[in-house]
Amino acid sequence: MLRKGITESFGAAIHALNTTQLTDGVINRSKRMMLDTLGVGLLGTRTAVFNKALTYSQLFTSHQRSSVWGKSEMTLPPHYAAFVNGIAVHSMDFDDTWHPATHPSGAVLPALLALAETLPSQPSGLDLLLAFNVGIEVQGRLMRFSREAYNIPERFHPPSVVGVMGSAAASAKLLGLSPVECANALAIAASSAGAPLANAATQTKPLHIGNAARKGLEAAQLAQMGLEGNPAILDMNCGFGVYYKDYSPSAMAIPNSSDFKWILEDQDVAFKRIPAHLGMHWVVDAALAARAKLENTVRNFDLSQIRHVTLRVPPSKYVDCPSPATEHQARHSFQFNAASALLDNKVTVPSFSEVQINRPALKELLSKVKVETPKDNQPSFDKMYCEVEMETYQGQRYVARCDTFYGHWRKPLTQKDLVEKFSVNASSVLCTEGVEGVIEVTGNIERVRECSILGSYLRMTSSQHEQVYSTRSL
């Protein structure tokens, strides 16, 4: 049955939201999201997939130009700057994750920073913060139109669906579009939504975030030029509802009403400690705990003593990769991440290098790993658990279970650890002044007069980085 008014309500809400409605809780959480996104994005400029997308994007020219993160002099047309910076954010699967499942920040922040550089009047930091939260809020609302969205996805990659809508909403807000234009931006963006999950664990997956940032920005600018879409795109099962089997949309409350509350106020995001699919964090923590139990019992610990390793994880085909051959497959493999944790007593950025993946000792350990999916282990980032059991040739068993890893929204990273993660990631690209500048600006973004200062720090690269990565082979 066709429901009326839902798309219109979103357009009206996007237009009406203002900075006075940003609560302290939302401001603090979104600033953490921004800092983490910039850090993993800067680190992502070191990847092969980023460099391939950058080479492609340099084929295009325009009068308007926007910055490429971590590149001191390089600019691109705004859509392509949003594209490559979005790809960088997700290139290592190191970016934040929300519930219901999506990566909310990577589709929004690159679009906003690229757009802000092109505007005749520079937006303030508070303007940027508001537009960012509008983009996050729209994603959160859309995901709650389906119970299916609460589980680990099976058919499409969520950022490719809700991310482009969030980018469109955020861009529309920063452009100051009318309610009708905001609704049209969503309608236009909906025709660029969707990517099959089959491209997870490949170099194409990061493009889902890049495309969401780029296409959302493009949708808002087309709406500004008067392009129209279906005014009931969110109301219809044949509209945005095509992405969900149980689509049940509802109107967005008018922001000045007592019914309005930011979703981010109630639902925090998860920040990753390792560059891999979120589910890997449970299995890594469980594997480390199981290894510690074994070491406490067997003084001369040797992995050759292990006969079997059993992983009890939620059912999910796209993160079940027994023998990964690439870094992207490894980032989506329960087996690889458990084995790496057991072998090295840690999982880090270098763990996913080709050299590490192809180690004989790791391959031998992987051959001993089997996966079970207990019925009580739900495929939801809110309810899942991971259990690791090691059995030795002597018949000893060591079991550890992780219900909530450190970094999950139920167990959030401290501000100190979040800043440390950013510093480690960003310092691989930026000089010390750039790293410290980004931390300072994002930490005080609501008081910054012009958000362009953030871009200036994102371009303060170390000379070593420029020399190494300008000659990187693809």
GROMACS .gro file of C-alpha atoms in nm:
model
  474
    1MET     CA    1   0.000   0.000   0.000
    2LEU     CA    2   0.136   0.342  -0.097
    3ARG     CA    3   0.205   0.560   0.203
    4LYS     CA    4   0.209   0.934   0.149
    5GLY     CA    5   0.428   1.198   0.295
    6ILE     CA    6   0.739   1.007   0.403
    7THR     CA    7   0.974   1.145   0.139
    8GLU     CA    8   0.832   1.491   0.192
    9SER     CA    9   0.891   1.462   0.566
   10PHE     CA   10   1.255   1.375   0.507
   11GLY     CA   11   1.300   1.670   0.274
   12ALA     CA   12   1.139   1.904   0.526
   13ALA     CA   13   1.347   1.767   0.815
   14ILE     CA   14   1.678   1.789   0.627
   15HIS     CA   15   1.600   2.150   0.544
   16ALA     CA   16   1.478   2.245   0.892
   17LEU     CA   17   1.746   2.090   1.113
   18ASN     CA   18   1.968   2.357   1.267
   19THR     CA   19   2.278   2.382   1.482
   20THR     CA   20   2.086   2.460   1.801
   21GLN     CA   21   1.953   2.104   1.795
   22LEU     CA   22   2.297   1.947   1.813
   23THR     CA   23   2.324   1.805   2.163
   24ASP     CA   24   2.652   1.767   2.352
   25GLY     CA   25   2.625   1.389   2.317
   26VAL     CA   26   2.579   1.403   1.941
   27ILE     CA   27   2.856   1.660   1.900
   28ASN     CA   28   3.104   1.453   2.099
   29ARG     CA   29   3.020   1.127   1.921
   30SER     CA   30   3.029   1.278   1.573
   31LYS     CA   31   3.364   1.449   1.639
   32ARG     CA   32   3.508   1.110   1.732
   33MET     CA   33   3.365   0.968   1.411
   34MET     CA   34   3.521   1.247   1.205
   35LEU     CA   35   3.865   1.204   1.360
   36ASP     CA   36   3.865   0.827   1.313
   37THR     CA   37   3.743   0.860   0.952
   38LEU     CA   38   4.020   1.105   0.866
   39GLY     CA   39   4.281   0.877   1.023
   40VAL     CA   40   4.181   0.561   0.841
   41GLY     CA   41   4.136   0.765   0.523
   42LEU     CA   42   4.489   0.900   0.543
   43LEU     CA   43   4.627   0.552   0.606
   44GLY     CA   44   4.415   0.427   0.314
   45THR     CA   45   4.603   0.654   0.073
   46ARG     CA   46   4.886   0.399   0.099
   47THR     CA   47   4.682   0.119  -0.060
   48ALA     CA   48   4.684  -0.016  -0.413
   49VAL     CA   49   4.310   0.029  -0.460
   50PHE     CA   50   4.336   0.399  -0.368
   51ASN     CA   51   4.620   0.455  -0.613
   52LYS     CA   52   4.432   0.285  -0.894
   53ALA     CA   53   4.124   0.500  -0.829
   54LEU     CA   54   4.343   0.811  -0.806
   55THR     CA   55   4.509   0.740  -1.140
   56TYR     CA   56   4.167   0.695  -1.298
   57SER     CA   57   4.027   1.012  -1.140
   58GLN     CA   58   4.315   1.224  -1.271
   59LEU     CA   59   4.178   1.174  -1.621
   60PHE     CA   60   3.905   1.429  -1.540
   61THR     CA   61   3.924   1.806  -1.519
   62SER     CA   62   3.687   2.081  -1.410
   63HIS     CA   63   3.691   2.447  -1.309
   64GLN     CA   64   3.618   2.349  -0.950
   65ARG     CA   65   3.885   2.156  -0.762
   66SER     CA   66   3.895   1.985  -0.424
   67SER     CA   67   4.177   1.836  -0.220
   68VAL     CA   68   4.294   1.478  -0.208
   69TRP     CA   69   4.370   1.381   0.152
   70GLY     CA   70   4.737   1.325   0.219
   71LYS     CA   71   4.848   1.489  -0.107
   72SER     CA   72   5.009   1.830  -0.057
   73GLU     CA   73   4.947   1.976  -0.403
   74MET     CA   74   4.700   1.743  -0.575
   75THR     CA   75   4.340   1.841  -0.647
   76LEU     CA   76   4.058   1.676  -0.840
   77PRO     CA   77   3.709   1.771  -0.955
   78PRO     CA   78   3.496   1.770  -0.636
   79HIS     CA   79   3.307   1.450  -0.723
   80TYR     CA   80   3.632   1.264  -0.782
   81ALA     CA   81   3.793   1.402  -0.467
   82ALA     CA   82   3.493   1.267  -0.275
   83PHE     CA   83   3.529   0.941  -0.467
   84VAL     CA   84   3.898   0.875  -0.397
   85ASN     CA   85   3.887   0.999  -0.038
   86GLY     CA   86   3.585   0.777   0.026
   87ILE     CA   87   3.771   0.481  -0.122
   88ALA     CA   88   4.068   0.557   0.103
   89VAL     CA   89   3.843   0.548   0.411
   90HIS     CA   90   3.720   0.194   0.336
   91SER     CA   91   4.026   0.059   0.155
   92MET     CA   92   4.136  -0.139   0.462
   93ASP     CA   93   3.789  -0.193   0.613
   94PHE     CA   94   3.918   0.012   0.907
   95ASP     CA   95   3.630   0.262   0.932
   96ASP     CA   96   3.351   0.293   1.187
   97THR     CA   97   3.052   0.058   1.190
   98TRP     CA   98   2.699   0.126   1.312
   99HIS     CA   99   2.395  -0.078   1.412
  100PRO     CA  100   2.193  -0.163   1.207
  101ALA     CA  101   2.493  -0.257   0.999
  102THR     CA  102   2.664   0.004   0.785
  103HIS     CA  103   2.977   0.220   0.773
  104PRO     CA  104   2.816   0.561   0.830
  105SER     CA  105   3.095   0.818   0.816
  106GLY     CA  106   3.292   0.727   0.504
  107ALA     CA  107   3.015   0.814   0.260
  108VAL     CA  108   2.943   1.151   0.421
  109LEU     CA  109   3.263   1.325   0.535
  110PRO     CA  110   3.456   1.300   0.204
  111ALA     CA  111   3.158   1.446   0.017
  112LEU     CA  112   3.120   1.735   0.260
  113LEU     CA  113   3.488   1.831   0.264
  114ALA     CA  114   3.507   1.817  -0.115
  115LEU     CA  115   3.191   2.027  -0.148
  116ALA     CA  116   3.295   2.282   0.116
  117GLU     CA  117   3.606   2.376  -0.083
  118THR     CA  118   3.393   2.478  -0.381
  119LEU     CA  119   3.144   2.703  -0.204
  120PRO     CA  120   3.178   3.082  -0.246
  121SER     CA  121   3.131   3.132   0.128
  122GLN     CA  122   3.330   2.892   0.343
  123PRO     CA  123   3.110   2.694   0.585
  124SER     CA  124   3.194   2.711   0.952
  125GLY     CA  125   3.296   2.407   1.151
  126LEU     CA  126   2.949   2.408   1.305
  127ASP     CA  127   2.792   2.406   0.959
  128LEU     CA  128   3.007   2.106   0.870
  129LEU     CA  129   2.915   1.931   1.193
  130LEU     CA  130   2.542   1.984   1.132
  131ALA     CA  131   2.557   1.860   0.772
  132PHE     CA  132   2.760   1.557   0.882
  133ASN     CA  133   2.501   1.467   1.145
  134VAL     CA  134   2.216   1.513   0.897
  135GLY     CA  135   2.388   1.257   0.672
  136ILE     CA  136   2.435   1.016   0.961
  137GLU     CA  137   2.077   1.063   1.082
  138VAL     CA  138   1.923   0.989   0.743
  139GLN     CA  139   2.120   0.665   0.719
  140GLY     CA  140   2.008   0.562   1.066
  141ARG     CA  141   1.642   0.633   0.986
  142LEU     CA  142   1.649   0.443   0.657
  143MET     CA  143   1.809   0.134   0.811
  144ARG     CA  144   1.531   0.121   1.068
  145PHE     CA  145   1.274   0.072   0.793
  146SER     CA  146   1.369  -0.298   0.789
  147ARG     CA  147   1.431  -0.569   1.047
  148GLU     CA  148   1.647  -0.742   0.787
  149ALA     CA  149   1.892  -0.451   0.814
  150TYR     CA  150   1.967  -0.536   1.177
  151ASN     CA  151   2.156  -0.852   1.077
  152ILE     CA  152   2.489  -0.901   0.906
  153PRO     CA  153   2.393  -0.842   0.541
  154GLU     CA  154   2.333  -1.120   0.293
  155ARG     CA  155   2.248  -0.953  -0.039
  156PHE     CA  156   2.395  -0.603  -0.069
  157HIS     CA  157   2.662  -0.392   0.100
  158PRO     CA  158   2.469  -0.144   0.320
  159PRO     CA  159   2.687   0.167   0.262
  160SER     CA  160   2.614   0.139  -0.108
  161VAL     CA  161   2.243   0.178  -0.027
  162VAL     CA  162   2.204   0.405   0.275
  163GLY     CA  163   2.546   0.571   0.234
  164VAL     CA  164   2.458   0.742  -0.093
  165MET     CA  165   2.137   0.869   0.067
  166GLY     CA  166   2.330   1.004   0.363
  167SER     CA  167   2.579   1.175   0.134
  168ALA     CA  168   2.294   1.332  -0.062
  169ALA     CA  169   2.121   1.454   0.254
  170ALA     CA  170   2.442   1.595   0.403
  171SER     CA  171   2.538   1.767   0.078
  172ALA     CA  172   2.188   1.908   0.039
  173LYS     CA  173   2.211   2.051   0.389
  174LEU     CA  174   2.549   2.215   0.328
  175LEU     CA  175   2.414   2.362   0.002
  176GLY     CA  176   2.111   2.504   0.186
  177LEU     CA  177   1.857   2.339  -0.044
  178SER     CA  178   1.481   2.385  -0.005
  179PRO     CA  179   1.261   2.103   0.135
  180VAL     CA  180   1.154   2.001  -0.215
  181GLU     CA  181   1.512   2.007  -0.341
  182CYS     CA  182   1.625   1.797  -0.044
  183ALA     CA  183   1.358   1.539  -0.126
  184ASN     CA  184   1.466   1.543  -0.491
  185ALA     CA  185   1.828   1.489  -0.386
  186LEU     CA  186   1.719   1.170  -0.207
  187ALA     CA  187   1.517   1.057  -0.507
  188ILE     CA  188   1.808   1.115  -0.745
  189ALA     CA  189   2.052   0.941  -0.510
  190ALA     CA  190   1.825   0.637  -0.484
  191SER     CA  191   1.891   0.566  -0.852
  192SER     CA  192   2.262   0.535  -0.775
  193ALA     CA  193   2.217   0.306  -0.475
  194GLY     CA  194   2.300  -0.060  -0.437
  195ALA     CA  195   2.599  -0.291  -0.476
  196PRO     CA  196   2.601  -0.672  -0.452
  197LEU     CA  197   2.772  -0.831  -0.156
  198ALA     CA  198   2.955  -1.062  -0.397
  199ASN     CA  199   3.213  -0.786  -0.439
  200ALA     CA  200   3.299  -0.793  -0.070
  201ALA     CA  201   3.650  -0.924  -0.002
  202THR     CA  202   3.769  -0.769  -0.332
  203GLN     CA  203   3.926  -0.438  -0.434
  204THR     CA  204   3.584  -0.328  -0.555
  205LYS     CA  205   3.430  -0.314  -0.207
  206PRO     CA  206   3.602   0.017  -0.112
  207LEU     CA  207   3.450   0.166  -0.428
  208HIS     CA  208   3.109   0.125  -0.265
  209ILE     CA  209   3.197   0.398  -0.015
  210GLY     CA  210   3.366   0.614  -0.277
  211ASN     CA  211   3.068   0.587  -0.509
  212ALA     CA  212   2.826   0.667  -0.227
  213ALA     CA  213   3.017   0.986  -0.142
  214ARG     CA  214   3.047   1.089  -0.505
  215LYS     CA  215   2.695   1.003  -0.619
  216GLY     CA  216   2.532   1.159  -0.315
  217LEU     CA  217   2.715   1.485  -0.373
  218GLU     CA  218   2.619   1.472  -0.740
  219ALA     CA  219   2.253   1.409  -0.652
  220ALA     CA  220   2.238   1.716  -0.428
  221GLN     CA  221   2.395   1.936  -0.694
  222LEU     CA  222   2.157   1.807  -0.960
  223ALA     CA  223   1.865   1.877  -0.729
  224GLN     CA  224   1.998   2.229  -0.680
  225MET     CA  225   1.987   2.271  -1.059
  226GLY     CA  226   1.620   2.171  -1.062
  227LEU     CA  227   1.640   1.803  -1.155
  228GLU     CA  228   1.343   1.613  -1.015
  229GLY     CA  229   1.289   1.257  -0.901
  230ASN     CA  230   0.994   1.060  -0.771
  231PRO     CA  231   0.849   1.267  -0.481
  232ALA     CA  232   0.750   0.944  -0.304
  233ILE     CA  233   1.077   0.753  -0.347
  234LEU     CA  234   1.093   0.656   0.022
  235ASP     CA  235   0.723   0.574   0.044
  236MET     CA  236   0.719   0.296  -0.212
  237ASN     CA  237   0.815  -0.070  -0.217
  238CYS     CA  238   0.923  -0.015  -0.577
  239GLY     CA  239   1.121   0.290  -0.465
  240PHE     CA  240   1.376   0.266  -0.186
  241GLY     CA  241   1.188  -0.041  -0.067
  242VAL     CA  242   1.343  -0.256  -0.339
  243TYR     CA  243   1.645  -0.306  -0.114
  244TYR     CA  244   1.457  -0.470   0.173
  245LYS     CA  245   1.222  -0.768   0.186
  246ASP     CA  246   1.033  -0.627   0.485
  247TYR     CA  247   1.030  -0.256   0.403
  248SER     CA  248   0.817  -0.052   0.643
  249PRO     CA  249   0.893   0.321   0.618
  250SER     CA  250   0.782   0.594   0.855
  251ALA     CA  251   0.788   0.972   0.844
  252MET     CA  252   1.073   1.174   0.988
  253ALA     CA  253   0.959   1.398   1.273
  254ILE     CA  254   0.972   1.774   1.226
  255PRO     CA  255   1.298   1.876   1.395
  256ASN     CA  256   1.145   2.148   1.613
  257SER     CA  257   0.889   1.910   1.757
  258SER     CA  258   0.924   1.731   2.089
  259ASP     CA  259   0.929   1.399   1.903
  260PHE     CA  260   1.266   1.464   1.738
  261LYS     CA  261   1.575   1.295   1.876
  262TRP     CA  262   1.902   1.213   1.704
  263ILE     CA  263   1.959   0.841   1.656
  264LEU     CA  264   2.328   0.893   1.730
  265GLU     CA  265   2.224   1.003   2.079
  266ASP     CA  266   2.100   0.651   2.153
  267GLN     CA  267   2.315   0.438   1.922
  268ASP     CA  268   2.692   0.493   1.925
  269VAL     CA  269   2.923   0.350   1.659
  270ALA     CA  270   3.198   0.090   1.686
  271PHE     CA  271   3.559   0.192   1.622
  272LYS     CA  272   3.792  -0.077   1.493
  273ARG     CA  273   4.129  -0.164   1.644
  274ILE     CA  274   4.231  -0.381   1.347
  275PRO     CA  275   4.177  -0.317   0.973
  276ALA     CA  276   3.922  -0.590   0.906
  277HIS     CA  277   3.550  -0.665   0.891
  278LEU     CA  278   3.384  -0.590   1.225
  279GLY     CA  279   3.308  -0.955   1.297
  280MET     CA  280   3.681  -1.026   1.302
  281HIS     CA  281   3.720  -0.825   1.622
  282TRP     CA  282   3.524  -1.081   1.823
  283VAL     CA  283   3.722  -1.376   1.691
  284VAL     CA  284   4.058  -1.202   1.742
  285ASP     CA  285   3.982  -1.117   2.104
  286ALA     CA  286   3.860  -1.474   2.169
  287ALA     CA  287   4.168  -1.623   2.001
  288LEU     CA  288   4.404  -1.405   2.204
  289ALA     CA  289   4.228  -1.508   2.525
  290ALA     CA  290   4.245  -1.879   2.429
  291ARG     CA  291   4.616  -1.848   2.349
  292ALA     CA  292   4.677  -1.682   2.688
  293LYS     CA  293   4.507  -1.975   2.863
  294LEU     CA  294   4.726  -2.224   2.679
  295GLU     CA  295   5.044  -2.026   2.751
  296ASN     CA  296   4.958  -2.012   3.120
  297THR     CA  297   4.941  -2.391   3.127
  298VAL     CA  298   5.211  -2.494   2.880
  299ARG     CA  299   5.535  -2.307   2.942
  300ASN     CA  300   5.705  -2.403   2.617
  301PHE     CA  301   5.417  -2.306   2.392
  302ASP     CA  302   5.444  -2.421   2.032
  303LEU     CA  303   5.165  -2.401   1.778
  304SER     CA  304   5.269  -2.740   1.642
  305GLN     CA  305   5.111  -2.879   1.958
  306ILE     CA  306   4.767  -2.775   1.832
  307ARG     CA  307   4.561  -3.047   1.671
  308HIS     CA  308   4.239  -2.860   1.599
  309VAL     CA  309   4.104  -2.505   1.626
  310THR     CA  310   3.727  -2.464   1.634
  311LEU     CA  311   3.560  -2.129   1.576
  312ARG     CA  312   3.199  -2.087   1.687
  313VAL     CA  313   3.072  -1.783   1.499
  314PRO     CA  314   2.745  -1.651   1.356
  315PRO     CA  315   2.644  -1.771   1.008
  316SER     CA  316   2.771  -1.537   0.736
  317LYS     CA  317   2.897  -1.664   0.403
  318TYR     CA  318   3.088  -1.354   0.305
  319VAL     CA  319   3.313  -1.364   0.612
  320ASP     CA  320   3.379  -1.738   0.586
  321CYS     CA  321   3.698  -1.763   0.383
  322PRO     CA  322   3.905  -2.071   0.478
  323SER     CA  323   4.212  -1.999   0.262
  324PRO     CA  324   4.243  -1.628   0.179
  325ALA     CA  325   4.477  -1.542  -0.106
  326THR     CA  326   4.452  -1.160  -0.093
  327GLU     CA  327   4.447  -0.892   0.174
  328HIS     CA  328   4.080  -0.823   0.105
  329GLN     CA  329   3.984  -1.188   0.149
  330ALA     CA  330   4.192  -1.198   0.467
  331ARG     CA  331   4.004  -0.899   0.608
  332HIS     CA  332   3.682  -1.101   0.568
  333SER     CA  333   3.802  -1.435   0.703
  334PHE     CA  334   3.720  -1.559   1.053
  335GLN     CA  335   3.976  -1.834   0.995
  336PHE     CA  336   4.261  -1.604   0.894
  337ASN     CA  337   4.211  -1.356   1.176
  338ALA     CA  338   4.188  -1.628   1.442
  339ALA     CA  339   4.497  -1.802   1.306
  340SER     CA  340   4.693  -1.476   1.286
  341ALA     CA  341   4.604  -1.391   1.646
  342LEU     CA  342   4.707  -1.738   1.764
  343LEU     CA  343   5.032  -1.734   1.567
  344ASP     CA  344   5.149  -1.378   1.641
  345ASN     CA  345   4.961  -1.292   1.962
  346LYS     CA  346   4.833  -0.983   1.780
  347VAL     CA  347   4.665  -0.865   1.459
  348THR     CA  348   4.786  -0.536   1.309
  349VAL     CA  349   4.797  -0.348   0.980
  350PRO     CA  350   5.098  -0.552   0.851
  351SER     CA  351   4.913  -0.878   0.930
  352PHE     CA  352   4.728  -0.843   0.600
  353SER     CA  353   5.033  -0.803   0.379
  354GLU     CA  354   5.105  -1.057   0.108
  355VAL     CA  355   5.414  -1.179   0.292
  356GLN     CA  356   5.222  -1.242   0.613
  357ILE     CA  357   4.930  -1.411   0.437
  358ASN     CA  358   5.159  -1.656   0.258
  359ARG     CA  359   5.362  -1.769   0.559
  360PRO     CA  360   5.390  -2.152   0.571
  361ALA     CA  361   5.325  -2.153   0.947
  362LEU     CA  362   5.001  -1.959   0.898
  363LYS     CA  363   4.885  -2.185   0.617
  364GLU     CA  364   4.955  -2.490   0.830
  365LEU     CA  365   4.754  -2.348   1.118
  366LEU     CA  366   4.468  -2.254   0.884
  367SER     CA  367   4.447  -2.617   0.774
  368LYS     CA  368   4.357  -2.709   1.133
  369VAL     CA  369   4.073  -2.455   1.166
  370LYS     CA  370   3.708  -2.549   1.133
  371VAL     CA  371   3.400  -2.328   1.170
  372GLU     CA  372   3.078  -2.404   1.355
  373THR     CA  373   2.767  -2.185   1.360
  374PRO     CA  374   2.566  -2.253   1.677
  375LYS     CA  375   2.193  -2.182   1.653
  376ASP     CA  376   2.208  -1.934   1.940
  377ASN     CA  377   2.476  -1.724   1.768
  378GLN     CA  378   2.278  -1.458   1.585
  379PRO     CA  379   2.423  -1.281   1.277
  380SER     CA  380   2.391  -0.938   1.436
  381PHE     CA  381   2.667  -0.703   1.545
  382ASP     CA  382   2.460  -0.633   1.854
  383LYS     CA  383   2.397  -0.996   1.959
  384MET     CA  384   2.671  -1.215   1.810
  385TYR     CA  385   2.961  -1.380   1.991
  386CYS     CA  386   3.273  -1.569   1.891
  387GLU     CA  387   3.422  -1.868   2.070
  388VAL     CA  388   3.762  -2.017   1.999
  389GLU     CA  389   3.855  -2.366   2.116
  390MET     CA  390   4.202  -2.515   2.078
  391GLU     CA  391   4.268  -2.885   2.121
  392THR     CA  392   4.625  -3.013   2.158
  393TYR     CA  393   4.758  -3.352   2.052
  394GLN     CA  394   4.767  -3.438   2.422
  395GLY     CA  395   4.388  -3.389   2.440
  396GLN     CA  396   4.395  -3.062   2.633
  397ARG     CA  397   4.130  -2.806   2.544
  398TYR     CA  398   4.147  -2.429   2.583
  399VAL     CA  399   3.831  -2.228   2.522
  400ALA     CA  400   3.766  -1.853   2.525
  401ARG     CA  401   3.462  -1.652   2.424
  402CYS     CA  402   3.415  -1.287   2.331
  403ASP     CA  403   3.071  -1.131   2.364
  404THR     CA  404   3.180  -0.766   2.330
  405PHE     CA  405   3.518  -0.657   2.197
  406TYR     CA  406   3.694  -0.337   2.301
  407GLY     CA  407   3.582  -0.071   2.052
  408HIS     CA  408   3.223  -0.197   2.027
  409TRP     CA  409   2.952   0.059   2.114
  410ARG     CA  410   2.890  -0.130   2.438
  411LYS     CA  411   3.260  -0.100   2.522
  412PRO     CA  412   3.380   0.214   2.343
  413LEU     CA  413   3.739   0.317   2.290
  414THR     CA  414   3.859   0.578   2.535
  415GLN     CA  415   3.931   0.919   2.386
  416LYS     CA  416   4.300   0.857   2.452
  417ASP     CA  417   4.297   0.532   2.255
  418LEU     CA  418   4.092   0.685   1.973
  419VAL     CA  419   4.340   0.972   1.938
  420GLU     CA  420   4.627   0.723   1.953
  421LYS     CA  421   4.472   0.522   1.671
  422PHE     CA  422   4.435   0.838   1.463
  423SER     CA  423   4.791   0.950   1.537
  424VAL     CA  424   4.942   0.617   1.435
  425ASN     CA  425   4.739   0.605   1.114
  426ALA     CA  426   4.782   0.970   1.016
  427SER     CA  427   5.154   0.993   1.098
  428SER     CA  428   5.223   0.741   0.820
  429VAL     CA  429   5.123   1.020   0.580
  430LEU     CA  430   5.123   1.358   0.754
  431CYS     CA  431   5.397   1.551   0.926
  432THR     CA  432   5.370   1.614   1.300
  433GLU     CA  433   5.211   1.955   1.249
  434GLY     CA  434   4.947   1.804   1.023
  435VAL     CA  435   4.864   1.525   1.268
  436GLU     CA  436   4.836   1.762   1.563
  437GLY     CA  437   4.642   2.016   1.357
  438VAL     CA  438   4.373   1.767   1.253
  439ILE     CA  439   4.335   1.653   1.615
  440GLU     CA  440   4.301   2.013   1.733
  441VAL     CA  441   4.054   2.121   1.464
  442THR     CA  442   3.824   1.819   1.487
  443GLY     CA  443   3.831   1.841   1.866
  444ASN     CA  444   3.704   2.198   1.845
  445ILE     CA  445   3.515   2.183   1.516
  446GLU     CA  446   3.203   2.349   1.657
  447ARG     CA  447   3.411   2.662   1.729
  448VAL     CA  448   3.605   2.679   1.402
  449ARG     CA  449   3.513   2.977   1.183
  450GLU     CA  450   3.602   2.819   0.848
  451CYS     CA  451   3.619   2.442   0.805
  452SER     CA  452   3.873   2.490   0.522
  453ILE     CA  453   4.145   2.491   0.788
  454LEU     CA  454   4.087   2.119   0.826
  455GLY     CA  455   4.178   2.065   0.461
  456SER     CA  456   4.500   2.258   0.502
  457TYR     CA  457   4.617   2.022   0.775
  458LEU     CA  458   4.512   1.716   0.572
  459ARG     CA  459   4.759   1.829   0.303
  460MET     CA  460   5.058   1.863   0.536
  461THR     CA  461   5.239   1.552   0.423
  462SER     CA  462   5.578   1.434   0.529
  463SER     CA  463   5.835   1.457   0.251
  464GLN     CA  464   5.907   1.087   0.290
  465HIS     CA  465   5.545   0.997   0.218
  466GLU     CA  466   5.537   1.211  -0.097
  467GLN     CA  467   5.856   1.053  -0.229
  468VAL     CA  468   5.749   0.694  -0.160
  469TYR     CA  469   5.391   0.706  -0.275
  470SER     CA  470   5.425   0.932  -0.577
  471THR     CA  471   5.629   0.651  -0.733
  472ARG     CA  472   5.418   0.361  -0.606
  473SER     CA  473   5.353   0.100  -0.875
  474LEU     CA  474   4.991   0.002  -0.924
   0.00000   0.00000   0.00000
